[in-house]
mmCIF file of C-alpha atoms and ligand atoms in Angstrom:
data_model
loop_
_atom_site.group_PDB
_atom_site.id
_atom_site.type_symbol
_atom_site.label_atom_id
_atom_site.label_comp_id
_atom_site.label_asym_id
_atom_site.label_seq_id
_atom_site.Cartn_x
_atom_site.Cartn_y
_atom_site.Cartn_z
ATOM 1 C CA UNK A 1 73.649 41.934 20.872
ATOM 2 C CA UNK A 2 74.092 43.323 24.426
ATOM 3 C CA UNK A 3 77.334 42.316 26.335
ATOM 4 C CA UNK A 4 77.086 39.644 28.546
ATOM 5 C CA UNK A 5 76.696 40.805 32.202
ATOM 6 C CA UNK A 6 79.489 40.895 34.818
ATOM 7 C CA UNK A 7 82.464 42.047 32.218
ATOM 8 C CA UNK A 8 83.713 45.744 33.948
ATOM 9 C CA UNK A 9 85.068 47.412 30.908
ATOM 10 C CA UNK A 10 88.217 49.000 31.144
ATOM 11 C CA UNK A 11 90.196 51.343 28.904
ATOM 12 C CA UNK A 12 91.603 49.629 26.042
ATOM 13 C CA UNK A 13 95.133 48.306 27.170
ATOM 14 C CA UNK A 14 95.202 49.240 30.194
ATOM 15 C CA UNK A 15 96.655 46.033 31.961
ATOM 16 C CA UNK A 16 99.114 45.401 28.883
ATOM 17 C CA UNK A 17 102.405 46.220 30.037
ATOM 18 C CA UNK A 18 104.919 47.103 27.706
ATOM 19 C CA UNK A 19 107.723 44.155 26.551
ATOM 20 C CA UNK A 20 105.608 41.471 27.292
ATOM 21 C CA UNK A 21 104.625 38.299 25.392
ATOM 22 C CA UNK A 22 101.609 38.583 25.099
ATOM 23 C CA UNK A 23 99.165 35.808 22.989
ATOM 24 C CA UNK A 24 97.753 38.095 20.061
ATOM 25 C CA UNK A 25 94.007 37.598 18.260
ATOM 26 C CA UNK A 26 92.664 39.125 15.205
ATOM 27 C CA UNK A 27 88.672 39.340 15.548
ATOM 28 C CA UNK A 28 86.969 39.332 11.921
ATOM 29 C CA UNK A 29 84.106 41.305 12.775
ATOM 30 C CA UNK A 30 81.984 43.857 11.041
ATOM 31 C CA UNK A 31 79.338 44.605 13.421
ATOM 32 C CA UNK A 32 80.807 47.686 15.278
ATOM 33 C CA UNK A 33 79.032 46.904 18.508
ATOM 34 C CA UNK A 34 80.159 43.354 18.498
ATOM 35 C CA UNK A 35 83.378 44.644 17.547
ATOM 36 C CA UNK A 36 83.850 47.164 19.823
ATOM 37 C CA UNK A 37 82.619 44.822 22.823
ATOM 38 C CA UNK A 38 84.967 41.998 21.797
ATOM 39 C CA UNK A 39 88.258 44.206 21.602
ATOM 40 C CA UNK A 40 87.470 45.286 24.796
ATOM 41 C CA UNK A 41 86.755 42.605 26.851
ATOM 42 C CA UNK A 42 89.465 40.232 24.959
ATOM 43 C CA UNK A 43 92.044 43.440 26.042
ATOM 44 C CA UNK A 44 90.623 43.111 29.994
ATOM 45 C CA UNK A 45 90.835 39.324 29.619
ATOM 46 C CA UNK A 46 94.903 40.315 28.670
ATOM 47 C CA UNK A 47 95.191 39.400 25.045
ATOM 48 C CA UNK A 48 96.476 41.895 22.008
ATOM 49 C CA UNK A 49 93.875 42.524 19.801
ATOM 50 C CA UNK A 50 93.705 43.303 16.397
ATOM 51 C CA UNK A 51 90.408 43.648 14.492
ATOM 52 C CA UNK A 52 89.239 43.767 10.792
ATOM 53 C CA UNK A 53 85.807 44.376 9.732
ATOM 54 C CA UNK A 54 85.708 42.922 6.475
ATOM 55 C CA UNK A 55 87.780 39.941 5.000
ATOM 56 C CA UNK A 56 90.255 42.143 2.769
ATOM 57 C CA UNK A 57 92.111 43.872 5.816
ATOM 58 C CA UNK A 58 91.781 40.642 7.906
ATOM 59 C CA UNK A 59 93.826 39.117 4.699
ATOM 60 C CA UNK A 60 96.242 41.942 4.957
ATOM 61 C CA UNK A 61 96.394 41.215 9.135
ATOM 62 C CA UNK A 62 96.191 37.817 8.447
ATOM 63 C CA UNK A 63 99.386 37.393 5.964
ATOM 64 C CA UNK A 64 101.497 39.050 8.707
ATOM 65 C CA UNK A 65 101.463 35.508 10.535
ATOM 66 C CA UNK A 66 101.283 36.862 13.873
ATOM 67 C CA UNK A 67 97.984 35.971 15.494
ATOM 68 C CA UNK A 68 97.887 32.960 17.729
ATOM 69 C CA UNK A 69 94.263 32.284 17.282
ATOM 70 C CA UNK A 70 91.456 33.702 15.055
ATOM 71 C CA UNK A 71 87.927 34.271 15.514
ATOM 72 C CA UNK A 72 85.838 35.062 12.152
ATOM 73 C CA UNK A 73 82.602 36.017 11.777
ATOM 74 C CA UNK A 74 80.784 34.187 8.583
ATOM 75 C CA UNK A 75 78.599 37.053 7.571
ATOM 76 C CA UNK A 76 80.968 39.413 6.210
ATOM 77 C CA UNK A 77 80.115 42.434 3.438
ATOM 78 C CA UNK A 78 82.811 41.791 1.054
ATOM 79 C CA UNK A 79 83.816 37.965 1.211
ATOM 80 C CA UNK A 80 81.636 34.741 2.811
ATOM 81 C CA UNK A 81 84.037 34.280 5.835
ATOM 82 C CA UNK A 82 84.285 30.953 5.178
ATOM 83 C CA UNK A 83 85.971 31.592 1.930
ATOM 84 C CA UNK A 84 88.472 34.059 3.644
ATOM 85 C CA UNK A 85 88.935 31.358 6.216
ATOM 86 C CA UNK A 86 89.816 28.936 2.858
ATOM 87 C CA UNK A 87 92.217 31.511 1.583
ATOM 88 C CA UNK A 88 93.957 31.949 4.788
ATOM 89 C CA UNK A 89 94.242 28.142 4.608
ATOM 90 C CA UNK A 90 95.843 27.945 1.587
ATOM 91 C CA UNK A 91 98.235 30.849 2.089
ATOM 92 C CA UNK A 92 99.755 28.794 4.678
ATOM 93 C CA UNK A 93 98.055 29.993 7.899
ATOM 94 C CA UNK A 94 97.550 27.606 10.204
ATOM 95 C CA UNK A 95 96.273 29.512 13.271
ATOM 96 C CA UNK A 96 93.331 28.208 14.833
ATOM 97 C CA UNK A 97 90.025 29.636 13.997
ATOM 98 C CA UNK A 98 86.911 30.428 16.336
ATOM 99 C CA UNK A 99 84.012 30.932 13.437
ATOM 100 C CA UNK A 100 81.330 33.142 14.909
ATOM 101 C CA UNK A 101 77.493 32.951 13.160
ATOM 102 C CA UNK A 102 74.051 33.425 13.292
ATOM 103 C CA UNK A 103 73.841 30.457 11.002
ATOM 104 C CA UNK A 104 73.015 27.743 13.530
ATOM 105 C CA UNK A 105 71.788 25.038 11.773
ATOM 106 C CA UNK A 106 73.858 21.646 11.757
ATOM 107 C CA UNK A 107 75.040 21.988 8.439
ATOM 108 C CA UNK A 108 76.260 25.077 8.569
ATOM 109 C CA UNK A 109 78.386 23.986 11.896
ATOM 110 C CA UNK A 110 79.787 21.000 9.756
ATOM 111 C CA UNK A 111 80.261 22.758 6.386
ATOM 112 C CA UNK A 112 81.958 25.847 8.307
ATOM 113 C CA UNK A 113 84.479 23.111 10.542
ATOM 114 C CA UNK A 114 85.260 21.245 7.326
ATOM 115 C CA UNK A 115 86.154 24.534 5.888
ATOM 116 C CA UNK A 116 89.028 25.054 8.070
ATOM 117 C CA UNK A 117 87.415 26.303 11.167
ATOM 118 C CA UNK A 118 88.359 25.073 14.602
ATOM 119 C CA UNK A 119 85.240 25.523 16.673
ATOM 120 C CA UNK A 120 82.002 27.030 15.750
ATOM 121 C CA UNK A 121 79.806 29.860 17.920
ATOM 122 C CA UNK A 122 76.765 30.513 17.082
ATOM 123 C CA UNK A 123 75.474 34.648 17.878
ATOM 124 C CA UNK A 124 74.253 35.854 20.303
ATOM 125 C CA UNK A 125 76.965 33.996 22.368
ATOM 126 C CA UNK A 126 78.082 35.066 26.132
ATOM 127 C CA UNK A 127 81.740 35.887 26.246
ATOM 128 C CA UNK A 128 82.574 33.660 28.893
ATOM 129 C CA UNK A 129 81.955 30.711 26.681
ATOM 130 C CA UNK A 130 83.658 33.069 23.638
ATOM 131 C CA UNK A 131 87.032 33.144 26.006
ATOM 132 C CA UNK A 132 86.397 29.568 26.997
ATOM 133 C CA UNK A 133 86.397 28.259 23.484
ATOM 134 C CA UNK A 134 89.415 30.711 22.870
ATOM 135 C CA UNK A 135 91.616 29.288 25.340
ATOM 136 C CA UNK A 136 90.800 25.364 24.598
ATOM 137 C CA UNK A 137 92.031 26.453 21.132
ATOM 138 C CA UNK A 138 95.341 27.891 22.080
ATOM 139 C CA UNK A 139 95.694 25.345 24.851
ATOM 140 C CA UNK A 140 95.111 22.677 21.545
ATOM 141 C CA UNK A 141 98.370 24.674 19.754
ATOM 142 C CA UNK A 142 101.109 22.731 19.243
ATOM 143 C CA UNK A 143 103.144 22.176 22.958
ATOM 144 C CA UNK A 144 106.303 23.474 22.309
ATOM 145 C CA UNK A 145 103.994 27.048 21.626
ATOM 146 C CA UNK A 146 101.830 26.083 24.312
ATOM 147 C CA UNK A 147 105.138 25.411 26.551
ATOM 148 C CA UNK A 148 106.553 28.885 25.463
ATOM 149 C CA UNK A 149 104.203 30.714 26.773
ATOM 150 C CA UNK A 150 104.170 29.414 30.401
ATOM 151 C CA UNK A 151 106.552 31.259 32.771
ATOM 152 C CA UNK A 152 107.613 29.009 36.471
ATOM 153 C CA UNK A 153 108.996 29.575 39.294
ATOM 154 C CA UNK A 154 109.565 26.671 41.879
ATOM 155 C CA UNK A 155 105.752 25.397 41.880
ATOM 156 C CA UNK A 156 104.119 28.787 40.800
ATOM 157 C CA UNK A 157 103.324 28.443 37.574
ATOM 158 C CA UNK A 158 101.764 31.033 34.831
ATOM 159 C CA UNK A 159 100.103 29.410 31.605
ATOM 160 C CA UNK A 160 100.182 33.210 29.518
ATOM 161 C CA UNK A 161 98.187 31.965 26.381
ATOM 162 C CA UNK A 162 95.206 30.548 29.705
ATOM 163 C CA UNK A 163 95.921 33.398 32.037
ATOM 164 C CA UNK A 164 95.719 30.848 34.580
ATOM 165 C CA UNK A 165 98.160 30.354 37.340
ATOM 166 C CA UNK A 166 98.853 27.398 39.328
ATOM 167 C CA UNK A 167 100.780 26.966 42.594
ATOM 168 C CA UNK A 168 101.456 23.256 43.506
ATOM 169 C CA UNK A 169 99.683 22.262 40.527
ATOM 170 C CA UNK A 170 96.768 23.780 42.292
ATOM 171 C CA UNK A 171 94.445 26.858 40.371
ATOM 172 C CA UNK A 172 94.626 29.698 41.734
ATOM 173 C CA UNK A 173 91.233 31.771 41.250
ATOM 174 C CA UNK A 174 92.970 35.246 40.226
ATOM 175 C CA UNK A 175 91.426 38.322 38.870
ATOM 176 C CA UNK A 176 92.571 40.034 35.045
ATOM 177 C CA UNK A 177 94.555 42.622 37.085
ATOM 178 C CA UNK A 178 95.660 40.032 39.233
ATOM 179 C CA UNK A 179 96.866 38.107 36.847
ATOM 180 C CA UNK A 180 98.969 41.125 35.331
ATOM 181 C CA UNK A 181 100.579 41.878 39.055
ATOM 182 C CA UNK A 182 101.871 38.319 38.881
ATOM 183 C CA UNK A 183 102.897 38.021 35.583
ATOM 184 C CA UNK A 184 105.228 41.314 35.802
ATOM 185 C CA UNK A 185 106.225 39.569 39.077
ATOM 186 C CA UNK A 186 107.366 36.513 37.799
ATOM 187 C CA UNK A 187 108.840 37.943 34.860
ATOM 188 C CA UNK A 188 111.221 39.698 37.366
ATOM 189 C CA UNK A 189 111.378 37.327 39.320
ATOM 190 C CA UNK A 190 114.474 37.706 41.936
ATOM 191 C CA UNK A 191 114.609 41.685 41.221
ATOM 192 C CA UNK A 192 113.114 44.045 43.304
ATOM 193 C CA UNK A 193 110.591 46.045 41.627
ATOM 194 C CA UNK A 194 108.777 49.313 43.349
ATOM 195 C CA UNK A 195 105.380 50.793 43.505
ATOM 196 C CA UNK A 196 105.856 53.170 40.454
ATOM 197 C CA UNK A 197 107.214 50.512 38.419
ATOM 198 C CA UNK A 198 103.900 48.173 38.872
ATOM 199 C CA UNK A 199 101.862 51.116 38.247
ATOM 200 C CA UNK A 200 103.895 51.287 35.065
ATOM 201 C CA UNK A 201 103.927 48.542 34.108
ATOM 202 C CA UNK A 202 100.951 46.633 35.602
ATOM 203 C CA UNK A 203 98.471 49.759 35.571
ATOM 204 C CA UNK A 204 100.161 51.801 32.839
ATOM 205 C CA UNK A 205 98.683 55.117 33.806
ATOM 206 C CA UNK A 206 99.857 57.458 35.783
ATOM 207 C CA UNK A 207 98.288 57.236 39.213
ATOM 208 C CA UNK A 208 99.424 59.205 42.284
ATOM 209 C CA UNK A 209 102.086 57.259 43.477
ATOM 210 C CA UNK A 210 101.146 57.657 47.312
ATOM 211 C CA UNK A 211 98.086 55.397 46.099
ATOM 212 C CA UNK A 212 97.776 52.515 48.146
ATOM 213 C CA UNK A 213 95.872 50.402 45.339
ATOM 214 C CA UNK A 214 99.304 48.712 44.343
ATOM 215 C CA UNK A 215 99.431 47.517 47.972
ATOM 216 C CA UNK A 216 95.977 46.364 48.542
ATOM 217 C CA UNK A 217 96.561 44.195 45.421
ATOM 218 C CA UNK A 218 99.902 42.289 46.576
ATOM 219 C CA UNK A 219 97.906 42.017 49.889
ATOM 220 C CA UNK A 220 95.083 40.256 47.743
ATOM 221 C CA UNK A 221 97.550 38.141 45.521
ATOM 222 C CA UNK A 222 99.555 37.094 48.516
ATOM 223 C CA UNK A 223 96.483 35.767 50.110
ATOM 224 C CA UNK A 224 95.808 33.421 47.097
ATOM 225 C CA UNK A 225 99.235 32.662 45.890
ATOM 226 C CA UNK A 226 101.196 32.594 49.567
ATOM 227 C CA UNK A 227 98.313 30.298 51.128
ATOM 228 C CA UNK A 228 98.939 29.098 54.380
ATOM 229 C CA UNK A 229 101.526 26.382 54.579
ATOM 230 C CA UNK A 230 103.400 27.390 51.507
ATOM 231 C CA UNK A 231 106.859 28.591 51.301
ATOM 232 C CA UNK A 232 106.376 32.546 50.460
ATOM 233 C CA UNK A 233 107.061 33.594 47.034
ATOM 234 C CA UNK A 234 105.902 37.287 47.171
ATOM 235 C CA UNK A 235 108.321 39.539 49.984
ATOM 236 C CA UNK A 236 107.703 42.821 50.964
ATOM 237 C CA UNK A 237 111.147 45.110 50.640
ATOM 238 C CA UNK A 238 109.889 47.993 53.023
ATOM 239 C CA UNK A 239 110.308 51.640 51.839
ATOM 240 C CA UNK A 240 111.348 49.900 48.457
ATOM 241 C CA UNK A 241 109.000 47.869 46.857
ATOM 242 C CA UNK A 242 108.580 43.722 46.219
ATOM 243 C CA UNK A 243 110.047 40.775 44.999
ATOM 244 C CA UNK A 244 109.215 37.940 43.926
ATOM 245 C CA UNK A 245 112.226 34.794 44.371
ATOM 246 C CA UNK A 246 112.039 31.483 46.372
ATOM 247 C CA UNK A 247 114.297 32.116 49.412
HETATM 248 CA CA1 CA B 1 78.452 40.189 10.137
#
């Protein structure tokens, strides 16, 4: 499988900051490139990833109970991944499941849903409809998880397990690294953070700090989540930095 067009690969983790929340997936994989292609682009998308390549360490990952959502492939080398799917199952795991197959027939779809799978992909898939599928899954959690991971302030609000934000219940159409800016934003919200703290955090690499790229990208974010006619959320603290606080 080739990766879909239009996903930029990135280094792996490079917009995970550090103590955040962040909605964690174990891919079930043992086709390197697929692998390899999925941890990436699930990392730029924001989520943790952990990956297994056959069902015995996916058990081990698995029993820790600290994936949000699941995506299995069915043609593993040690175990049918519909029986590790079972066994998850009856170990208590109740995390949704994205099955991923080059079965495609309608029986297969049925037998692997009634086995404890949540949705069904069939290979070769494009990722956008992989993260689409993803996200309707965690968005299907149970609320009060859904409602955990959604940070507001006043009518900005960030749905973390989506990586959408809304302002006045309106989408805003925000980039992966967008996204990020906001999120460590919000999450300190009413403190002023500077330039070498997003780069930290937001970025975490070192970058010359007389770089203007952490500038450029408030300018960017402003001009989506600051729209015209909206009280401004995002204020520039010159020679210091930003903050983010209804004022
Ligand atoms: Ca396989």
């Amino acid at each position: 499988m080739t990766p879909a067009t239009g996903i930029s690969i990135i280094e792996a983790g490079a917009l995970i900051s550090p103590n955040e929340v962040l909605v964690r997936l174990l891919v079930v994989e043992d086709d390197r490139g697929i692998q390899e292609f999925l941890k990436r682009a699930l990392l730029e998308a924001g989520y943790q990833v952990d990956v297994a390549a056959n069902a015995k360490s996916a058990e081990t990952l698995a029993a820790e109970g600290i994936h949000d959502a699941m995506i299995v492939d069915l043609g593993l080398p040690d175990l049918d991944g519909l029986d590790l799917i079972a066994r998850m199952r009856s170990q208590g795991n109740s995390a949704p499941v994205l099955i991923l197959s080059a079965r495609r027939s309608v029986d297969e779809r049925v037998r692997g849903l009634e086995r404890g799978g949540d949705d069904y992909l069939t290979k070769p898939f494009a990722f956008a409809e992989l993260l689409a599928r993803v996200r309707n899954m965690l968005r299907r959690a149970t609320p009060t998880q859904a409602e955990s991971l959604k940070l507001r302030v006043a009518d900005l609000e960030l749905d973390l397990a989506r990586r959408e934000a809304r302002r006045a219940g309106e989408t805003l159409q925000l980039t992966p690294q967008e996204f990020s800016l906001l999120e460590y934003l919000v999450r300190n919200a009413g403190r002023v953070v500077t330039r070498t703290m997003i780069l930290d955090h937001v970025w975490r690499m070192r970058i010359d700090p007389a770089t203007n790229v952490v500038d450029v990208h408030i300018y960017r974010l402003r001009s989506k989540v600051d729209r015209d006619g909206a009280r401004p959320l995002i204020h520039t603290i010159r020679g210091v930095g930003y903050v983010l606080k209804e004022v």
